[in-house]
Short mmCIF file of C-alpha atoms and ligand atoms in Angstrom, two decimals:
data_model
loop_
_atom_site.label_atom_id
_atom_site.label_comp_id
_atom_site.label_asym_id
_atom_site.label_seq_id
_atom_site.Cartn_x
_atom_site.Cartn_y
_atom_site.Cartn_z
CA MET A 976 3.70 26.34 18.82
CA ARG A 977 4.83 22.86 19.78
CA VAL A 978 8.54 22.51 19.01
CA THR A 979 10.80 19.46 19.17
CA ALA A 980 14.52 19.97 18.83
CA LEU A 981 17.22 17.43 17.95
CA ALA A 982 20.39 18.31 19.79
CA GLY A 983 24.07 17.62 20.33
CA GLY A 984 26.02 19.76 22.81
CA THR A 985 27.52 23.24 22.48
CA GLY A 986 25.88 24.53 19.27
CA ALA A 987 22.54 23.06 20.30
CA ALA A 988 22.72 24.49 23.81
CA LYS A 989 22.82 28.03 22.38
CA LEU A 990 19.88 27.56 20.02
CA VAL A 991 17.78 25.78 22.62
CA ARG A 992 18.35 28.68 25.02
CA GLY A 993 17.30 31.00 22.19
CA LEU A 994 14.10 29.02 21.61
CA VAL A 995 13.20 29.37 25.29
CA ALA A 996 14.07 33.08 25.30
CA SER A 997 11.94 33.69 22.24
CA GLY A 998 8.89 32.35 24.03
CA VAL A 999 8.49 28.74 22.93
CA ALA A 1000 6.47 27.32 25.83
CA ASP A 1001 6.05 23.75 24.57
CA LEU A 1002 9.57 22.56 23.83
CA THR A 1003 10.96 19.02 23.86
CA VAL A 1004 14.68 18.45 23.29
CA ILE A 1005 15.86 15.04 22.10
CA VAL A 1006 19.55 14.67 22.81
CA ASN A 1007 22.34 12.55 21.39
CA THR A 1008 23.72 9.93 23.78
CA ALA A 1009 26.15 8.21 21.43
CA ASP A 1010 29.01 10.20 23.04
CA ASP A 1011 28.19 8.77 26.47
CA THR A 1012 31.11 7.21 28.22
CA GLU A 1013 32.26 5.76 31.48
CA VAL A 1014 34.77 7.77 33.55
CA TRP A 1015 36.03 6.48 36.92
CA GLY A 1016 33.15 4.01 36.92
CA LEU A 1017 30.57 6.77 36.41
CA HIS A 1018 28.11 7.11 33.49
CA VAL A 1019 28.77 10.46 31.78
CA SER A 1020 26.31 11.86 29.21
CA PRO A 1021 28.15 14.93 27.85
CA ASP A 1022 25.46 16.24 25.47
CA LEU A 1023 22.60 15.70 27.94
CA ASP A 1024 24.58 17.54 30.60
CA THR A 1025 25.48 20.44 28.32
CA ILE A 1026 21.82 20.97 27.40
CA THR A 1027 20.60 20.49 30.98
CA TYR A 1028 23.15 22.92 32.41
CA ALA A 1029 22.45 25.45 29.63
CA LEU A 1030 18.71 25.38 30.34
CA ALA A 1031 19.35 25.57 34.08
CA GLY A 1032 21.57 28.65 33.58
CA ARG A 1033 24.53 26.72 34.95
CA LEU A 1034 26.62 26.01 31.83
CA ASP A 1035 30.16 27.36 31.87
CA LEU A 1036 29.94 29.69 28.90
CA GLU A 1037 33.66 30.03 28.32
CA ARG A 1038 34.41 26.31 28.14
CA GLY A 1039 31.04 25.45 26.56
CA TRP A 1040 30.79 22.33 28.76
CA GLY A 1041 30.55 21.61 32.47
CA ARG A 1042 29.15 23.80 35.22
CA THR A 1043 29.73 27.42 36.19
CA ASP A 1044 31.67 28.14 39.34
CA GLU A 1045 33.48 24.84 38.97
CA THR A 1046 36.57 23.44 40.72
CA PHE A 1047 38.67 20.40 39.81
CA ARG A 1048 39.94 19.12 43.17
CA CYS A 1049 38.81 15.56 42.50
CA LEU A 1050 40.52 15.58 39.10
CA GLU A 1051 43.77 16.76 40.70
CA THR A 1052 43.52 14.06 43.33
CA MET A 1053 42.81 11.39 40.72
CA ALA A 1054 45.96 12.51 38.89
CA ALA A 1055 47.94 12.13 42.12
CA LEU A 1056 46.50 8.63 42.42
CA GLU A 1057 47.76 7.95 38.87
CA GLU A 1058 44.27 7.49 37.47
CA PRO A 1059 43.53 8.61 33.89
CA THR A 1060 42.54 12.30 33.78
CA TRP A 1061 42.30 13.09 30.04
CA PHE A 1062 38.52 13.38 30.41
CA ALA A 1063 38.10 16.26 32.87
CA LEU A 1064 35.19 16.12 35.30
CA GLY A 1065 34.59 19.06 37.64
CA ASP A 1066 33.63 18.65 41.27
CA ARG A 1067 30.06 20.00 40.88
CA ASP A 1068 29.63 18.08 37.63
CA LEU A 1069 30.60 14.88 39.44
CA ALA A 1070 27.43 15.11 41.51
CA THR A 1071 25.34 14.71 38.35
CA HIS A 1072 27.29 11.62 37.31
CA LEU A 1073 27.03 10.10 40.77
CA VAL A 1074 23.24 10.55 40.86
CA ARG A 1075 22.83 9.27 37.29
CA THR A 1076 25.07 6.24 37.76
CA ARG A 1077 23.40 5.19 40.98
CA ALA A 1078 19.95 5.38 39.38
CA LEU A 1079 21.05 3.48 36.26
CA ARG A 1080 22.61 0.77 38.43
CA ALA A 1081 19.31 0.48 40.30
CA GLY A 1082 17.74 -0.36 36.94
CA ARG A 1083 16.08 2.94 36.08
CA PRO A 1084 16.08 4.02 32.42
CA LEU A 1085 18.23 6.97 31.34
CA SER A 1086 15.16 8.91 30.16
CA GLN A 1087 13.67 8.84 33.67
CA VAL A 1088 16.96 9.77 35.33
CA THR A 1089 17.50 12.61 32.84
CA ALA A 1090 14.03 14.08 33.45
CA GLU A 1091 14.55 13.81 37.20
CA ILE A 1092 17.95 15.55 37.21
CA ALA A 1093 16.58 18.28 34.91
CA ARG A 1094 13.58 18.83 37.22
CA ARG A 1095 15.82 19.03 40.29
CA LEU A 1096 17.94 21.68 38.51
CA GLY A 1097 14.82 23.72 37.76
CA VAL A 1098 14.60 22.96 34.02
CA ARG A 1099 11.04 23.28 32.72
CA VAL A 1100 11.72 22.07 29.18
CA GLY A 1101 11.07 18.43 28.23
CA LEU A 1102 14.45 16.73 27.92
CA SER A 1103 14.98 13.22 26.66
CA PRO A 1104 17.86 11.07 25.55
CA MET A 1105 17.31 9.71 22.05
CA SER A 1106 17.19 6.18 23.47
CA ASP A 1107 17.42 4.31 26.75
CA ASP A 1108 19.48 1.68 24.92
CA PRO A 1109 23.21 2.15 24.51
CA VAL A 1110 24.23 3.54 21.10
CA ARG A 1111 27.93 4.38 20.73
CA THR A 1112 29.72 6.31 18.00
CA ARG A 1113 32.94 4.52 16.99
CA ILE A 1114 35.63 6.21 14.92
CA ARG A 1115 38.03 4.13 12.80
CA THR A 1116 41.49 5.63 12.50
CA PRO A 1117 44.72 4.24 10.98
CA ALA A 1118 45.50 2.92 14.49
CA GLY A 1119 42.15 1.16 14.87
CA TRP A 1120 38.72 1.86 16.31
CA LEU A 1121 38.28 4.54 19.01
CA SER A 1122 35.32 5.58 21.09
CA PHE A 1123 34.08 9.09 20.34
CA GLN A 1124 35.66 10.53 23.49
CA GLU A 1125 39.02 8.79 22.81
CA TYR A 1126 38.94 10.45 19.37
CA PHE A 1127 37.62 13.85 20.42
CA VAL A 1128 39.07 14.47 23.90
CA ARG A 1129 42.07 12.16 24.25
CA GLU A 1130 43.35 12.53 20.66
CA LYS A 1131 41.93 16.08 20.29
CA ALA A 1132 40.41 15.10 16.92
CA ARG A 1133 43.89 15.22 15.39
CA VAL A 1134 43.88 11.73 13.93
CA GLU A 1135 42.73 10.72 10.46
CA VAL A 1136 39.19 9.42 10.35
CA LEU A 1137 38.54 6.49 8.00
CA GLU A 1138 35.08 5.45 9.05
CA VAL A 1139 32.29 6.29 11.53
CA ALA A 1140 29.90 3.71 12.92
CA TYR A 1141 26.91 3.94 15.29
CA GLU A 1142 27.17 0.78 17.37
CA GLY A 1143 23.78 -0.41 18.57
CA ALA A 1144 21.72 2.11 16.58
CA ALA A 1145 20.02 -0.39 14.27
CA ASP A 1146 18.41 -2.20 17.23
CA ALA A 1147 17.99 0.72 19.63
CA ARG A 1148 14.45 1.72 20.59
CA PRO A 1149 13.65 5.42 20.78
CA ALA A 1150 13.15 6.65 24.35
CA PRO A 1151 9.46 6.64 25.42
CA ASN A 1152 8.28 10.06 24.24
CA VAL A 1153 10.61 10.59 21.29
CA LEU A 1154 8.34 9.40 18.46
CA THR A 1155 5.29 11.25 19.86
CA ALA A 1156 7.33 14.42 20.28
CA ILE A 1157 8.34 14.26 16.61
CA GLY A 1158 4.92 13.19 15.34
CA ASP A 1159 2.90 15.74 17.33
CA ALA A 1160 5.17 18.76 16.83
CA ASP A 1161 4.39 21.78 14.69
CA ALA A 1162 8.12 22.19 14.08
CA VAL A 1163 11.12 19.93 14.38
CA VAL A 1164 14.31 21.97 14.75
CA VAL A 1165 17.61 20.27 13.97
CA CYS A 1166 20.10 22.29 16.01
CA PRO A 1167 23.46 23.41 14.63
CA SER A 1168 25.23 20.33 15.86
CA ASN A 1169 27.76 17.98 14.36
CA PRO A 1170 25.83 16.20 11.56
CA VAL A 1171 27.98 13.07 11.85
CA THR A 1172 28.50 12.59 15.59
CA SER A 1173 25.61 14.49 17.19
CA ILE A 1174 22.60 14.34 14.84
CA GLY A 1175 23.88 11.29 12.89
CA PRO A 1176 23.44 8.84 15.79
CA ILE A 1177 19.93 10.13 16.59
CA VAL A 1178 18.69 9.60 13.06
CA ALA A 1179 20.56 6.28 12.74
CA ILE A 1180 17.83 4.82 14.97
CA PRO A 1181 15.43 3.60 12.29
CA PRO A 1182 12.08 4.50 13.93
CA ILE A 1183 13.33 8.06 14.56
CA ALA A 1184 14.26 8.54 10.88
CA GLY A 1185 10.82 7.10 10.02
CA ALA A 1186 9.07 9.57 12.35
CA LEU A 1187 10.96 12.49 10.81
CA ALA A 1188 9.86 11.41 7.32
CA ALA A 1189 6.24 10.90 8.42
CA THR A 1190 5.62 13.91 10.69
CA ARG A 1191 3.38 16.76 9.55
CA ALA A 1192 5.76 19.14 11.33
CA THR A 1193 8.04 21.30 9.27
CA VAL A 1194 11.61 20.09 9.75
CA VAL A 1195 14.10 22.98 9.83
CA ALA A 1196 17.84 22.64 10.41
CA VAL A 1197 20.49 25.25 11.17
CA SER A 1198 23.81 24.71 9.43
CA PRO A 1199 26.81 24.18 11.75
CA ILE A 1200 29.02 25.00 8.74
CA ILE A 1201 29.77 28.58 7.71
CA GLY A 1202 31.96 29.44 4.72
CA GLY A 1203 33.28 25.92 4.25
CA ALA A 1204 34.26 25.21 7.87
CA ALA A 1205 32.56 24.23 11.13
CA VAL A 1206 32.04 27.08 13.58
CA SER A 1207 33.89 24.87 16.10
CA GLY A 1208 34.91 21.25 16.48
CA PRO A 1209 35.59 18.45 14.02
CA ALA A 1210 32.33 18.49 11.99
CA GLY A 1211 34.18 19.38 8.79
CA GLN A 1212 36.70 16.52 9.11
CA LEU A 1213 33.94 14.04 9.92
CA MET A 1214 31.68 15.19 7.08
CA ALA A 1215 34.57 14.86 4.63
CA ALA A 1216 35.30 11.37 5.97
CA ARG A 1217 31.72 10.44 5.15
CA GLY A 1218 32.04 11.83 1.62
CA LEU A 1219 29.87 14.87 2.30
CA PRO A 1220 30.79 18.35 1.06
CA VAL A 1221 31.82 20.57 4.00
CA SER A 1222 29.11 23.14 3.37
CA ALA A 1223 25.44 23.79 3.88
CA LEU A 1224 24.87 21.49 0.89
CA GLY A 1225 26.60 18.64 2.75
CA VAL A 1226 24.41 19.32 5.78
CA ALA A 1227 21.32 19.18 3.58
CA ARG A 1228 22.55 15.96 2.02
CA ALA A 1229 23.12 14.38 5.44
CA TYR A 1230 19.48 15.18 6.34
CA ALA A 1231 18.12 14.64 2.82
CA PRO A 1232 15.16 12.31 3.19
CA TRP A 1233 13.26 14.41 5.72
CA LEU A 1234 14.61 17.96 5.73
CA ASP A 1235 12.28 20.78 4.61
CA ALA A 1236 14.30 23.92 5.23
CA LEU A 1237 17.89 24.84 6.08
CA VAL A 1238 18.97 28.07 7.72
CA LEU A 1239 22.37 29.01 6.29
CA ASP A 1240 24.68 31.96 6.77
CA GLY A 1241 24.67 35.07 4.61
CA ARG A 1242 28.23 34.20 3.54
CA ASP A 1243 26.86 31.01 1.97
CA ARG A 1244 23.95 32.60 0.09
CA GLY A 1245 25.54 31.42 -3.16
CA LEU A 1246 24.44 27.88 -2.26
CA ALA A 1247 20.74 28.79 -2.02
CA ALA A 1248 19.86 27.86 -5.60
CA GLU A 1249 21.53 24.46 -5.34
CA LEU A 1250 19.71 23.79 -2.07
CA GLU A 1251 16.43 24.64 -3.67
CA ALA A 1252 17.22 22.35 -6.59
CA ALA A 1253 17.86 19.58 -3.98
CA GLY A 1254 14.35 20.17 -2.58
CA VAL A 1255 15.41 22.02 0.60
CA ARG A 1256 14.09 25.54 1.20
CA PRO A 1257 17.01 27.88 1.94
CA VAL A 1258 16.61 30.51 4.66
CA VAL A 1259 19.52 32.93 4.63
CA GLY A 1260 20.58 34.95 7.67
CA ASP A 1261 23.12 35.46 10.43
CA ILE A 1262 23.55 32.04 12.08
CA LEU A 1263 26.48 32.70 14.36
CA MET A 1264 25.36 32.88 18.02
CA THR A 1265 27.74 34.98 20.11
CA ASP A 1266 25.43 36.22 22.86
CA ARG A 1267 21.90 35.80 24.23
CA GLY A 1268 20.56 38.33 21.70
CA SER A 1269 21.89 36.42 18.69
CA GLU A 1270 20.65 33.11 20.13
CA ALA A 1271 17.09 34.44 20.38
CA ALA A 1272 17.33 36.17 16.96
CA LEU A 1273 18.35 32.90 15.31
CA ALA A 1274 15.58 31.04 17.13
CA ARG A 1275 13.04 33.53 15.81
CA ARG A 1276 14.39 33.12 12.29
CA VAL A 1277 14.09 29.35 12.58
CA LEU A 1278 10.51 29.58 13.84
CA GLY A 1279 9.72 32.07 11.08
CA ALA A 1280 10.72 29.41 8.56
CA VAL A 1281 8.17 27.04 10.01
CA GLY A 1282 5.09 29.01 9.09
CA VAL A 1283 5.67 28.23 5.43
CA GLY A 1284 5.01 24.52 5.98
CA ARG A 1285 6.57 21.34 4.71
CA ALA A 1286 8.46 21.38 1.44
CA ARG A 1287 7.40 17.85 0.55
P1 LIG B 2797 29.36 18.98 20.74
O1 LIG B 2797 28.79 17.63 21.09
O2 LIG B 2797 29.70 19.87 21.89
O3 LIG B 2797 30.37 18.97 19.62
O4 LIG B 2797 28.11 19.74 20.22
P2 LIG B 2797 27.32 20.01 18.91
O5 LIG B 2797 27.42 18.87 17.97
O6 LIG B 2797 26.01 20.57 19.25
O7 LIG B 2797 28.10 21.30 18.49
C1 LIG B 2797 29.13 21.54 17.68
C2 LIG B 2797 28.59 22.07 16.34
O8 LIG B 2797 27.91 23.29 16.50
C3 LIG B 2797 29.80 22.33 15.51
O9 LIG B 2797 29.66 21.64 14.28
C4 LIG B 2797 29.78 23.86 15.33
O10 LIG B 2797 30.19 24.18 14.00
C5 LIG B 2797 28.36 24.23 15.57
N1 LIG B 2797 28.19 25.55 16.19
C6 LIG B 2797 28.71 25.99 17.36
N2 LIG B 2797 28.35 27.27 17.60
C7 LIG B 2797 27.57 27.65 16.55
C8 LIG B 2797 26.89 28.86 16.18
O11 LIG B 2797 26.91 29.87 16.90
N3 LIG B 2797 26.19 28.87 15.02
C9 LIG B 2797 26.14 27.80 14.19
N4 LIG B 2797 25.45 27.90 13.06
N5 LIG B 2797 26.80 26.64 14.49
C10 LIG B 2797 27.47 26.55 15.64
#
């Protein structure tokens, strides 16, 4: 089966690992880059790196970001030099940002650089940023507009969110193989990622939304919301700020025009009838991934939902 996944960071990393473990040989992962930022003059792509490290078996599982066996000597030294250190970069991780930044400054597109870094780390899965053009999530708070990392890391998502915008999305072109990967897939899997700041920017690129609506692939999402709250992170707050219910129904609404099926947790089975009424096939099961076994089990459940075909 040819599978294309849409991905953010931590939640997506677990499901993507599960898809590989459950035997999907032809997998392409399209990753959000609207959280990308510049730190110490280096181009950092947090979601791309989380997925790359996860697939390379080098993701720090406790933190959920950055590399295993990491040290922070450079960070300590930057602090001593009175440089900003609210965005922590590990020493091993820095190597990725150095390689990426040099290639980008030499004029190479992010998609090429991403594929090259993944290959060098031994990743065999197709990995692509959503776009080679810069798209940036901006968060409006009572104190003004923040970048996503200022909101999420520096302010620890503790500020009120008034508005979310995807700067550059309307004019961004999908990266070279993104539309083909969606159009030629048997299944498109929308990972359990933040619907507003991880999947939102990907589908805010108009040709990508068009490809999702037009593909013959079944489009299946996994809810990042269980029992009225996000498993982790600020998805609930951001969904509420966008006027979406913080539930599987809100996730379905965010993906409404092109979603066929939604995998939701057993605790939320009461929402199944309403989902069905909204035209989205509910698939109820355990959707919390706590180890490799539950990642693969959820991946199998997602793939099982594909056989049934498109709802529309
Ligand atoms: P980020 O860029 O690191 O925030 O990455 P994502 O957007 O991929 O991931 C965060 C989202 O994944 C949050 O909304 C979580 O609620 C969700 N999430 C994390 N772990 C799990 C899990 O085991 N199961 C499900 N269903 N969702 C999860």
